[in-house]
PDB file of C-alpha atoms and ligand atoms in Angstrom:
ATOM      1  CA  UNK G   1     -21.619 -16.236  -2.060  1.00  0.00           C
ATOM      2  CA  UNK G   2     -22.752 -13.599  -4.472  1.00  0.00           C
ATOM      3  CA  UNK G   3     -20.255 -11.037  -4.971  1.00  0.00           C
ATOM      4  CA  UNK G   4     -22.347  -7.765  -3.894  1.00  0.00           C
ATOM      5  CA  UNK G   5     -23.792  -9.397  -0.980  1.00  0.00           C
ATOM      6  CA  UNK G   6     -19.820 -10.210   0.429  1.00  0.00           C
ATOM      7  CA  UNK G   7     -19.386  -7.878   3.318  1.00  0.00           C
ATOM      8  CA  UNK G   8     -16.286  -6.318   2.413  1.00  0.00           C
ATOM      9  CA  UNK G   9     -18.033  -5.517  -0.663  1.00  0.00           C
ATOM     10  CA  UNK G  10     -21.133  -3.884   1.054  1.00  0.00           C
ATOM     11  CA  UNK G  11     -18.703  -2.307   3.268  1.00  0.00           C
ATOM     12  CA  UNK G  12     -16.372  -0.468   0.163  1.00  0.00           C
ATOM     13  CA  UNK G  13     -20.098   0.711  -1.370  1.00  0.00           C
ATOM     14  CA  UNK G  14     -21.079   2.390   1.971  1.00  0.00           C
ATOM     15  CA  UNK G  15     -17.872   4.048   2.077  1.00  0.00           C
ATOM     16  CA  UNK G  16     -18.022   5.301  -1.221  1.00  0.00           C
ATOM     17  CA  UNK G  17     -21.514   6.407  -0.959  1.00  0.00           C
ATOM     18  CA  UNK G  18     -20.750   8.296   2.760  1.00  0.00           C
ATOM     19  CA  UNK G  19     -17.751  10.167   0.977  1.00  0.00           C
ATOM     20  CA  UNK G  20     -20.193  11.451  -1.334  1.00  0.00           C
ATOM     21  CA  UNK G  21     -22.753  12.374   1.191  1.00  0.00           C
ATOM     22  CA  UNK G  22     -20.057  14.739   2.564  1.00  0.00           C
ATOM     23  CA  UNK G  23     -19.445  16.152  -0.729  1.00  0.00           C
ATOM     24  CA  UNK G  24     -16.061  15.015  -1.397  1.00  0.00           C
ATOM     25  CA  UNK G  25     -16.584  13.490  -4.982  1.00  0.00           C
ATOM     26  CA  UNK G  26     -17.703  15.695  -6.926  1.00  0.00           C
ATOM     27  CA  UNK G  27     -18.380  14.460 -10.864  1.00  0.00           C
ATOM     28  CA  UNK G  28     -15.431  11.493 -10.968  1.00  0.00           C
ATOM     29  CA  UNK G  29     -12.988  12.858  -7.969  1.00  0.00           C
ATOM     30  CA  UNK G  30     -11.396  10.709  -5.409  1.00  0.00           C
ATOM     31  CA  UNK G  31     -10.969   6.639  -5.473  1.00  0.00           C
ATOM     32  CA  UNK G  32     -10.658   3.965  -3.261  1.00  0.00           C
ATOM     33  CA  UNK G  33      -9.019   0.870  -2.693  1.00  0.00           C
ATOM     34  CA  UNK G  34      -9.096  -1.781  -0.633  1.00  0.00           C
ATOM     35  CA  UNK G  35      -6.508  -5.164  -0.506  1.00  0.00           C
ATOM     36  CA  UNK G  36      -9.099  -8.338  -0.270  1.00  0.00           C
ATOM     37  CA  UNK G  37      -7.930 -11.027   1.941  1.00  0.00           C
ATOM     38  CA  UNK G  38      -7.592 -14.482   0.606  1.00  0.00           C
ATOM     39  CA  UNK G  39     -10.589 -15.942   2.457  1.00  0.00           C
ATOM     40  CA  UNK G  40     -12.751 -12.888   1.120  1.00  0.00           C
ATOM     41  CA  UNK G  41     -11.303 -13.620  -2.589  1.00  0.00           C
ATOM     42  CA  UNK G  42     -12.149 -17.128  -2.302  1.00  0.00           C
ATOM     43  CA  UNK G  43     -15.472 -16.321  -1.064  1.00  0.00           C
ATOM     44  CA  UNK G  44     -16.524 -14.504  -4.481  1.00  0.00           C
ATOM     45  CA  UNK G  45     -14.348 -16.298  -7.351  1.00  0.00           C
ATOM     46  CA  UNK G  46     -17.064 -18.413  -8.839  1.00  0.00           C
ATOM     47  CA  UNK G  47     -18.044 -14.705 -10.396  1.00  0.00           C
ATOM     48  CA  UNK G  48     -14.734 -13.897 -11.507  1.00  0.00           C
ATOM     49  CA  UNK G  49     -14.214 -13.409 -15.153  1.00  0.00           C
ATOM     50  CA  UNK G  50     -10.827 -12.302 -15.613  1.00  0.00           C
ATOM     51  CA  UNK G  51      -9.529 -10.327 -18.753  1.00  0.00           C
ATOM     52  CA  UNK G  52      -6.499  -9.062 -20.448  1.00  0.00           C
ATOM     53  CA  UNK G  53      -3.189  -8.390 -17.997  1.00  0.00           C
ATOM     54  CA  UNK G  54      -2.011  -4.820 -18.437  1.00  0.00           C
ATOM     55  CA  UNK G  55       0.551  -3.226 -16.953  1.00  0.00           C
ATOM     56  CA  UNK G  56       0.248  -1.013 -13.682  1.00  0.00           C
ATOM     57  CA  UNK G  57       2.461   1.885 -14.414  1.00  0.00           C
ATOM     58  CA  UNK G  58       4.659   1.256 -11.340  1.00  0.00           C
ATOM     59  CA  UNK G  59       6.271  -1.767  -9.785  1.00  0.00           C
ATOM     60  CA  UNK G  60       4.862  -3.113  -6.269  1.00  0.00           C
ATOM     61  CA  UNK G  61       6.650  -6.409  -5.810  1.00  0.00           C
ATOM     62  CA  UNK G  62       5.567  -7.055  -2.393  1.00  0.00           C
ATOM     63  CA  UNK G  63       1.788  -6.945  -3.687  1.00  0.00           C
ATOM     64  CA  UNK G  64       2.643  -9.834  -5.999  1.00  0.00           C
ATOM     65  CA  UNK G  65      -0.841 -12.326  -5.974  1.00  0.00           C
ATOM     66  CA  UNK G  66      -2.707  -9.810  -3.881  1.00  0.00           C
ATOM     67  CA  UNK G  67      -6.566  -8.848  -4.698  1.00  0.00           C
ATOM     68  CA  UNK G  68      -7.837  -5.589  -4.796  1.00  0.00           C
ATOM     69  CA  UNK G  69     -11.367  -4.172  -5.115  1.00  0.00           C
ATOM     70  CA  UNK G  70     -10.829  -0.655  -6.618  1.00  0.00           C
ATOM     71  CA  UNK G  71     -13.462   2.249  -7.987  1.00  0.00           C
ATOM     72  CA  UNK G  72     -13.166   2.858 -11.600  1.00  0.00           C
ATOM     73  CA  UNK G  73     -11.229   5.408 -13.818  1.00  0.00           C
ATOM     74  CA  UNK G  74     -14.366   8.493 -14.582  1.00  0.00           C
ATOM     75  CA  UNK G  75     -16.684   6.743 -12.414  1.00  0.00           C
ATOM     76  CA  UNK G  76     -18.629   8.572 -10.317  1.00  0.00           C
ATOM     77  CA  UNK G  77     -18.928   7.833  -6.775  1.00  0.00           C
ATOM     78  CA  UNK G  78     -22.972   9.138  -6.499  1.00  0.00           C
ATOM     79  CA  UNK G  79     -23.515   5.650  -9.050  1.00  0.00           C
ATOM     80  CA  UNK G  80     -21.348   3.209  -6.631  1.00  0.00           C
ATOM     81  CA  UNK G  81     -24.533   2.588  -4.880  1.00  0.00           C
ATOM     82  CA  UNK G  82     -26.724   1.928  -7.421  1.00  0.00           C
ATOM     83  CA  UNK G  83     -24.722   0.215  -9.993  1.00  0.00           C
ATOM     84  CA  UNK G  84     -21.669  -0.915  -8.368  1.00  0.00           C
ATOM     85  CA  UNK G  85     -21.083  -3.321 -11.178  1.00  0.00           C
ATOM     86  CA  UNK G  86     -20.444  -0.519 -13.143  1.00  0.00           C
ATOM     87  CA  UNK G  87     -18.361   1.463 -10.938  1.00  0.00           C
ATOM     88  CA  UNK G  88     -16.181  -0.655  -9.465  1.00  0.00           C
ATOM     89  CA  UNK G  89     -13.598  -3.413  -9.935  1.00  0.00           C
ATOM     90  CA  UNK G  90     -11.866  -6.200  -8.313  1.00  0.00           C
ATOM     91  CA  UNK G  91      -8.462  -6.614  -9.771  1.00  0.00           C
ATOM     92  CA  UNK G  92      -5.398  -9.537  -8.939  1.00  0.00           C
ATOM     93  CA  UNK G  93      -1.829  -8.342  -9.900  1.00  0.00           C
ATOM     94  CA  UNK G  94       0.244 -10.870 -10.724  1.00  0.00           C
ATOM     95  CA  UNK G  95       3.324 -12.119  -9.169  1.00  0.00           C
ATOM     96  CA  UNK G  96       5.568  -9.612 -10.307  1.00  0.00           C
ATOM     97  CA  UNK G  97       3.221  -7.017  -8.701  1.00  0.00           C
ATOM     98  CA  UNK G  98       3.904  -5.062 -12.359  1.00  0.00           C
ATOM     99  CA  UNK G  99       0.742  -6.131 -14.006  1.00  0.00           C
ATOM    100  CA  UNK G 100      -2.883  -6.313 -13.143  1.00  0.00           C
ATOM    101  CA  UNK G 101      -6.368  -7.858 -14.577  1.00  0.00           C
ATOM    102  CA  UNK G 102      -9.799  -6.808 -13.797  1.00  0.00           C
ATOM    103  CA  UNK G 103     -11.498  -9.969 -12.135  1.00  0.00           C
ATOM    104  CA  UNK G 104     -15.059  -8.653 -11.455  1.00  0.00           C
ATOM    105  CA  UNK G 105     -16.612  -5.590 -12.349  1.00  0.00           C
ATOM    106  CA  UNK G 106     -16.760  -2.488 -14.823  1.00  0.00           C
ATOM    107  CA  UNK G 107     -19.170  -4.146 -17.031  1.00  0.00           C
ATOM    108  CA  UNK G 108     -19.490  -1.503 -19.207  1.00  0.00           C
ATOM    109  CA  UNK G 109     -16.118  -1.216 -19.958  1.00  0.00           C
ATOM    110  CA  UNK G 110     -13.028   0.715 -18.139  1.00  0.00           C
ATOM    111  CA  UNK G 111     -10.288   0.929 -16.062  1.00  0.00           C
ATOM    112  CA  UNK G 112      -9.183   0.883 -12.256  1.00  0.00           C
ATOM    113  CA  UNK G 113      -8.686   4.577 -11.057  1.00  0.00           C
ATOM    114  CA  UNK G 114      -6.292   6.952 -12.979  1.00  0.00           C
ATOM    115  CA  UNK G 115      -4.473   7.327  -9.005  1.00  0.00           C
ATOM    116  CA  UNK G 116      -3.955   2.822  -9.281  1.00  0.00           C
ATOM    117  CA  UNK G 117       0.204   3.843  -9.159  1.00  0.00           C
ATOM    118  CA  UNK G 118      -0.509   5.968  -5.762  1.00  0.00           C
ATOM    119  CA  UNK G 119      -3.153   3.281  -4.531  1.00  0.00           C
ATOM    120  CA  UNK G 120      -0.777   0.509  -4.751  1.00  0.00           C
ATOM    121  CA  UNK G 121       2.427   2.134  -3.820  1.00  0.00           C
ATOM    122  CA  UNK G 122       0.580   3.483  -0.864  1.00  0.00           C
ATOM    123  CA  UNK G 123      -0.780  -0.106   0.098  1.00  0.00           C
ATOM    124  CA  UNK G 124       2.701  -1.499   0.307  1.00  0.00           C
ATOM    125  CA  UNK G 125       4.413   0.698   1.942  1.00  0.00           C
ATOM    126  CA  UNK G 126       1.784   0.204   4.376  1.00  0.00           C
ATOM    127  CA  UNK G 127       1.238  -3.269   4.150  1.00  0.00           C
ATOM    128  CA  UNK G 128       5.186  -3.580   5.158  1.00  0.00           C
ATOM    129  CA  UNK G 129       4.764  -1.304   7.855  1.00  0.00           C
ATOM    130  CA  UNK G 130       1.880  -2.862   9.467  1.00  0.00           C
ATOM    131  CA  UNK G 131       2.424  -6.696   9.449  1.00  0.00           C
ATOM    132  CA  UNK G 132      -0.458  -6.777   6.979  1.00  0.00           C
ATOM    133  CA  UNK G 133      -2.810  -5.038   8.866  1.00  0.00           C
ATOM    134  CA  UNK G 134      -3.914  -1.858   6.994  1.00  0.00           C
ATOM    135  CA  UNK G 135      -5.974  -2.269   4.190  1.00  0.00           C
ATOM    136  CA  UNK G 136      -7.909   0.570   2.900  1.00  0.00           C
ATOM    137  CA  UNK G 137      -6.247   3.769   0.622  1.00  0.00           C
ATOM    138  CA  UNK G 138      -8.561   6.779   0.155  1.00  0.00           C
ATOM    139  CA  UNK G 139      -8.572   9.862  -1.817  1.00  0.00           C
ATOM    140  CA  UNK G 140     -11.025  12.117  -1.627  1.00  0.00           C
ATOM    141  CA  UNK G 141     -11.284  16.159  -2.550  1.00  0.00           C
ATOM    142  CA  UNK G 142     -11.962  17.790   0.802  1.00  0.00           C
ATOM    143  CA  UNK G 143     -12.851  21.488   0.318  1.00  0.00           C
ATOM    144  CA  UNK G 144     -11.431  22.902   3.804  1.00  0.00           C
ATOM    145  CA  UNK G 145      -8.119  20.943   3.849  1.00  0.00           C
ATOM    146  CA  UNK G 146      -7.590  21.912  -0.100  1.00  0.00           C
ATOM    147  CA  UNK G 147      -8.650  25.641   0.798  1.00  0.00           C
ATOM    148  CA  UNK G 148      -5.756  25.377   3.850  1.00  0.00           C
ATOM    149  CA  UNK G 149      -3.498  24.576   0.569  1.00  0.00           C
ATOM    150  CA  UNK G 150      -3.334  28.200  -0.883  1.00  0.00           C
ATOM    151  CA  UNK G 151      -2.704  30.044   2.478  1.00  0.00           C
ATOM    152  CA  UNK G 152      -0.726  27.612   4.756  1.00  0.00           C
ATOM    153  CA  UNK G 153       2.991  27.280   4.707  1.00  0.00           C
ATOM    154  CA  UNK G 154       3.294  23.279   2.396  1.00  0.00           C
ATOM    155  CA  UNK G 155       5.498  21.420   5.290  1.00  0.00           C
ATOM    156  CA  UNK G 156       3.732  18.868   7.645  1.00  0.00           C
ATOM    157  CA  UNK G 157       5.179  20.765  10.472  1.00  0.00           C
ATOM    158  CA  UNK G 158       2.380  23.564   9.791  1.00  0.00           C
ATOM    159  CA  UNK G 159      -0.598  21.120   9.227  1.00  0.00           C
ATOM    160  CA  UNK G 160      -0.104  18.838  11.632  1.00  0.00           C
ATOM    161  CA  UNK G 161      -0.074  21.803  14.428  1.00  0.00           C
ATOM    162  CA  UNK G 162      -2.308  24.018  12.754  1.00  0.00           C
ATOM    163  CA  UNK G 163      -5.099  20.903  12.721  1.00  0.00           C
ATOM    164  CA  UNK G 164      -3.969  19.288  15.899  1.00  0.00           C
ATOM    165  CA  UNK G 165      -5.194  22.626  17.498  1.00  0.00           C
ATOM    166  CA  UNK G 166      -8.359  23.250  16.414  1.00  0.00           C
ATOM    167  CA  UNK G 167      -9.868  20.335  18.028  1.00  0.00           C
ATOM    168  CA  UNK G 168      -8.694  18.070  20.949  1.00  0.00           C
ATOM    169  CA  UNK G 169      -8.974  14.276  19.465  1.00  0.00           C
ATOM    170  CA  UNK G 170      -6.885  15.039  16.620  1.00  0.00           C
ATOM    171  CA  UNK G 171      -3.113  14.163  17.680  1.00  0.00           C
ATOM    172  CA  UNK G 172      -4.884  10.852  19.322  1.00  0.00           C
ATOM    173  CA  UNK G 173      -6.742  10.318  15.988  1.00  0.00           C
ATOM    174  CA  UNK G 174      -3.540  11.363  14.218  1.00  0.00           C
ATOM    175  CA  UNK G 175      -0.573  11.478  16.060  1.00  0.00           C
ATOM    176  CA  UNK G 176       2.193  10.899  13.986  1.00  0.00           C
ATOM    177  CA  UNK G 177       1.168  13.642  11.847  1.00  0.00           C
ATOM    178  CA  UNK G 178       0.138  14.999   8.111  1.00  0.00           C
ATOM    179  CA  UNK G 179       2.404  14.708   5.257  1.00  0.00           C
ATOM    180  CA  UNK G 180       2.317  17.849   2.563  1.00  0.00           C
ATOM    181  CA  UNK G 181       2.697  17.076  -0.985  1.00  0.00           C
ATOM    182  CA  UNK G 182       3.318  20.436  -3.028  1.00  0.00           C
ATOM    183  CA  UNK G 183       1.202  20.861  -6.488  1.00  0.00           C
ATOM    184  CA  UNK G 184       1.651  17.604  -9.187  1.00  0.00           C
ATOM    185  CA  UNK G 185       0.331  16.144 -12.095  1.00  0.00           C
ATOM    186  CA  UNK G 186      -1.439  13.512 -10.530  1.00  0.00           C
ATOM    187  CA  UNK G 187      -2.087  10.270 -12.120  1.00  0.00           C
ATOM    188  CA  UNK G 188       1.393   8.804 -12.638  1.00  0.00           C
ATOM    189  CA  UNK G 189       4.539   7.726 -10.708  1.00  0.00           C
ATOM    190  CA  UNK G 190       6.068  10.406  -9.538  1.00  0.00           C
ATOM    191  CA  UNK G 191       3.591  11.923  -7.515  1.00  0.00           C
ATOM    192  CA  UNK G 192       3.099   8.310  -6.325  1.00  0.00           C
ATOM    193  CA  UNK G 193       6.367   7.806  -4.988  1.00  0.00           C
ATOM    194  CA  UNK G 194       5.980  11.317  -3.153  1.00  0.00           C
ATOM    195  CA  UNK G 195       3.140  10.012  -1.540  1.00  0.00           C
ATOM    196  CA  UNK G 196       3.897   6.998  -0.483  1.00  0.00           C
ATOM    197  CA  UNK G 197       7.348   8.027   1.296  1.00  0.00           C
ATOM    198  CA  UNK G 198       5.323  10.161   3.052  1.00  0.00           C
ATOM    199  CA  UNK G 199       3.286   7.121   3.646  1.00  0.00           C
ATOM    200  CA  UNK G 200       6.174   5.393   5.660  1.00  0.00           C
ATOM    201  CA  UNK G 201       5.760   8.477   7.949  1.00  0.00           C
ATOM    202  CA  UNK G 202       2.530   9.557   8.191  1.00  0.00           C
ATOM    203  CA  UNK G 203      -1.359   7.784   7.219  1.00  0.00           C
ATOM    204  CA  UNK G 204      -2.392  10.970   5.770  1.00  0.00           C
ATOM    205  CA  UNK G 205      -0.910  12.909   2.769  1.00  0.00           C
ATOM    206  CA  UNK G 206      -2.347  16.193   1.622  1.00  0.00           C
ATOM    207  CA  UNK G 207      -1.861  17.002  -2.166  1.00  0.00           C
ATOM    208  CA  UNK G 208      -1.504  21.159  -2.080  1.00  0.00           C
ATOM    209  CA  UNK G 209      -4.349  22.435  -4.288  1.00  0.00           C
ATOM    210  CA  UNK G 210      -5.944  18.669  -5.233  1.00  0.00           C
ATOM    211  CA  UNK G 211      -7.428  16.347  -1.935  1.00  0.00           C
ATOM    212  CA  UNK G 212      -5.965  14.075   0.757  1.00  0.00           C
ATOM    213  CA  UNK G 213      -5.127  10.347   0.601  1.00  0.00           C
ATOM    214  CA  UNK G 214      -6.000   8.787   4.050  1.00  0.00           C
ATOM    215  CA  UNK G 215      -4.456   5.133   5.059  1.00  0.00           C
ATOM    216  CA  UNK G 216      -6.071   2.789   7.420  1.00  0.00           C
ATOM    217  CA  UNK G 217      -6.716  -0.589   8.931  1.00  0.00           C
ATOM    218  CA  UNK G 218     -10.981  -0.711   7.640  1.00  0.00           C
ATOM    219  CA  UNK G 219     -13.325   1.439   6.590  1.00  0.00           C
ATOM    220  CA  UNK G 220     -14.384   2.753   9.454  1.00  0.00           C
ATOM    221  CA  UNK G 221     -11.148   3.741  10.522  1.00  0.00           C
ATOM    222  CA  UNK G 222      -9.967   5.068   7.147  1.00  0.00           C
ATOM    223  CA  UNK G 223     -13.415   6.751   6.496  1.00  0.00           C
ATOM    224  CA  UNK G 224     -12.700   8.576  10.501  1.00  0.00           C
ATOM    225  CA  UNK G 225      -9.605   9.534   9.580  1.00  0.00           C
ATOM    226  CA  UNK G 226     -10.567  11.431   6.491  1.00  0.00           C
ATOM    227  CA  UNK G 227     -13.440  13.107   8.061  1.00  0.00           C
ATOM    228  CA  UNK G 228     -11.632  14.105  11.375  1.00  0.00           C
ATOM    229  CA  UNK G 229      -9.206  16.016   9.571  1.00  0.00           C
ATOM    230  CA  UNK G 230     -11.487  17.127   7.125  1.00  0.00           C
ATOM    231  CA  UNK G 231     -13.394  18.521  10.116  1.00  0.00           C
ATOM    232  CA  UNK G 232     -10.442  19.738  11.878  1.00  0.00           C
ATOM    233  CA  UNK G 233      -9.875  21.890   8.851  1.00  0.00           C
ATOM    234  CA  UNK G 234     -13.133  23.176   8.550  1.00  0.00           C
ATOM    235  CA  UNK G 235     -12.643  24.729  12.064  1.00  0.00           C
ATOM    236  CA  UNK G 236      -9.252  26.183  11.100  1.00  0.00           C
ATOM    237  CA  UNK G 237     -11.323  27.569   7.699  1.00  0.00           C
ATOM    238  CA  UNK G 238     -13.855  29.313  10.123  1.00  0.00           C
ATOM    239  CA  UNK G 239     -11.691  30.445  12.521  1.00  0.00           C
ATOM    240  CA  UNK G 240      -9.345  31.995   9.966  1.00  0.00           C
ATOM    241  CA  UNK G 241     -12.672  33.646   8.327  1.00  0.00           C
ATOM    242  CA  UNK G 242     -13.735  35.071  11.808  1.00  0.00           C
ATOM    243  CA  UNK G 243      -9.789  37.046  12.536  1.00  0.00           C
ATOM    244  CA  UNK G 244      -6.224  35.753  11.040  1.00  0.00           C
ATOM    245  CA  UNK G 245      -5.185  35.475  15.032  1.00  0.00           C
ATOM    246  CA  UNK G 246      -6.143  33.147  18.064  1.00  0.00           C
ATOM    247  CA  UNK G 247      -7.045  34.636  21.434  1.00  0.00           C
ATOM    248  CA  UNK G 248      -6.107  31.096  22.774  1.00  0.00           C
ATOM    249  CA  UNK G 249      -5.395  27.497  21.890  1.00  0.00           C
ATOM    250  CA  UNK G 250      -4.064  24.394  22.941  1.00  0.00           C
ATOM    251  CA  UNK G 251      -0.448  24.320  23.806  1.00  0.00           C
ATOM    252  CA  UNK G 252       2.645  22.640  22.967  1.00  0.00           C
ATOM    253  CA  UNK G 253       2.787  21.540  26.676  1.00  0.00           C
ATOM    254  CA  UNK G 254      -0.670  20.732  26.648  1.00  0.00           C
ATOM    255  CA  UNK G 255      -0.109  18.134  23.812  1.00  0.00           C
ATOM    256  CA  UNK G 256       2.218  16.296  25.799  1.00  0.00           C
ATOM    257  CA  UNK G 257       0.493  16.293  29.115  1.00  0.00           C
ATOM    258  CA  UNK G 258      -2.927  15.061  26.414  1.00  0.00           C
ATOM    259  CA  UNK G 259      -0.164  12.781  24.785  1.00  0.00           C
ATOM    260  CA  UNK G 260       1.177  11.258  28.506  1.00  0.00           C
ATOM    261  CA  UNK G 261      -3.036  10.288  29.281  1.00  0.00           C
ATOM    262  CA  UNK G 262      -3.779   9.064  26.001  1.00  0.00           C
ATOM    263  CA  UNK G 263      -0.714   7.009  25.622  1.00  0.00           C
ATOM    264  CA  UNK G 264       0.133   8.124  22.440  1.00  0.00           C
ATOM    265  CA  UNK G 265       3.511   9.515  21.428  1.00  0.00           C
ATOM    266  CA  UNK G 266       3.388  12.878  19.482  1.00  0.00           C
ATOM    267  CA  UNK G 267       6.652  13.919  17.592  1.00  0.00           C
ATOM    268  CA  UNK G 268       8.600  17.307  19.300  1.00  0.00           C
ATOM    269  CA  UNK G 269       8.829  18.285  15.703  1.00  0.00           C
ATOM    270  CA  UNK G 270       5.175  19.435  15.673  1.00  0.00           C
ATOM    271  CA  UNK G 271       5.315  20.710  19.149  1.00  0.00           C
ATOM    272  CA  UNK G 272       7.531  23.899  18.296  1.00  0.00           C
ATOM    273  CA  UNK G 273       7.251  27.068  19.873  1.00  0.00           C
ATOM    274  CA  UNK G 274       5.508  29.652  17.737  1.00  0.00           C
TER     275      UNK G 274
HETATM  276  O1  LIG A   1     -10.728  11.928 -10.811  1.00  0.00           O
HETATM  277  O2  LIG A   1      -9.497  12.262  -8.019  1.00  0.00           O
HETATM  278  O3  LIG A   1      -6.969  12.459  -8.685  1.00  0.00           O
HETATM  279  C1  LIG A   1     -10.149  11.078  -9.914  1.00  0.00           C
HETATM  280  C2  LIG A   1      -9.186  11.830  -9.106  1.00  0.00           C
HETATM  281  C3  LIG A   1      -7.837  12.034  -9.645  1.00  0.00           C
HETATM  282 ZN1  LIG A   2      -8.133  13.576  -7.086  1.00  0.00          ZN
END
């Protein structure tokens, strides 16, 4: 099979290319990541070409052997469309999950996103927590939730609630909740080890003053996720812009009776009385 015309692969360029449409990557911001299953490797190798090993930046031993089809360090999400070869990657870590090699992709030259550390730890953290089933990291610079970031308290207490509220689906789209990472230097380890604990908790992770990384099974789910709280925030923008108070909302006793018909189990930790 040729490599573009793999699904997963037309499915990672139609997520790129929707996260644009909304105006999340501007010039280079935001990556994506997704892990490859071995049938969908297999699928594509007779393109592979792979080149030198280099080392990841952080250790993700439980990745060991895995595949990965990543967007590029300074590549710009408007080109993953139209030159994908260009913008993209696939890369396969090796055993020791410390080292990776591009396998496919950035023809001109380049390197996996500068966020690979956050990608990776995020994927196995999740990985371990799902069985295997979530595949798909995403960071992406949302303009309402980063806005939220300079006049919101930073805990996930406040988020959650404060985005929960402004529209109805969000603790079923979300229910265990935001995680708040406070300003970093983003790029390295550190603020990828923040992120993924919060990754054992939550599969969203606001970075104060930056984006939001968004964890998920596909990319349809992963791509919802991002945009329902992306929307959610919106809401919260306008309704802060219209008067700093609510006449009325949703309560925290109507988030349990919601979380009782919905069958999903919503933390008393965001349900506090205000
Ligand atoms: O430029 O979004 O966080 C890519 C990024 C870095
Ligand atoms: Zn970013």
């Amino acid at each position: 099979m040729k490599f573009l015309d793999a699904e997963f692969v037309q499915g990672f360029i139609r997520m790129a290319n929707d996260g644009w449409e909304q105006g999340w990557h501007e010039r280079n911001g935001g990556n994506l990541s997704y892990r490859v299953k071995p049938q969908e490797a297999e699928s594509v190798k007779e393109e592979f070409y792979p080149g030198e090993w280099r080392p990841i930046g952080t250790t993700v031993p439980a990745l060991g052997g895995e595949y990965f089809l990543v967007t590029g360090s300074g590549k710009y999400f408007r080109n993953v469309i139209i030159k994908p070869e260009d913008s993209i990657c696939m890369i396969e870590l090796d055993e020791s999950g410390e080292n990776y090699r591009i396998v496919w992709g950035l023809v001109n030259g380049g390197k996996p996103t500068s966020e690979l550390p956050s990608h990776l730890m995020n994927h196995e953290v999740k990985m371990l927590a799902t069985g295997g089933a979530y595949r798909v990291i995403y960071h992406a610079h949302t303009a309402n939730v980063i806005a939220l970031t300079f006049v919101l308290p930073l805990t996930d207490e406040v988020f959650t609630r404060e985005l929960w509220e402004m529209a109805t689906e969000c603790p079923v789209v979300f229910p265990s909740g935001i995680g708040v990472v406070p300003w970093m230097v983003p790029g390295g380890r550190d603020i990828a080890v923040a992120t993924s604990e919060l990754m054992k908790e939550y599969d969203v992770a606001i970075w104060a003053h930056h984006g939001m990384f968004a964890a998920g099974e596909d990319f349809d789910l992963t791509f919802g996720l991002m945009h329902t709280v992306e929307k959610s925030a919106e809401i919260l923008v306008k309704m802060l812009s219209m008067r700093p108070d609510k006449l009325q909302t949703i309560s925290p006793q109507d988030f349990r009776d919601l979380a009782r018909d919905f069958k999903v189990t919503l933390p008393e930790k965001f349900l506090y009385e205000k």
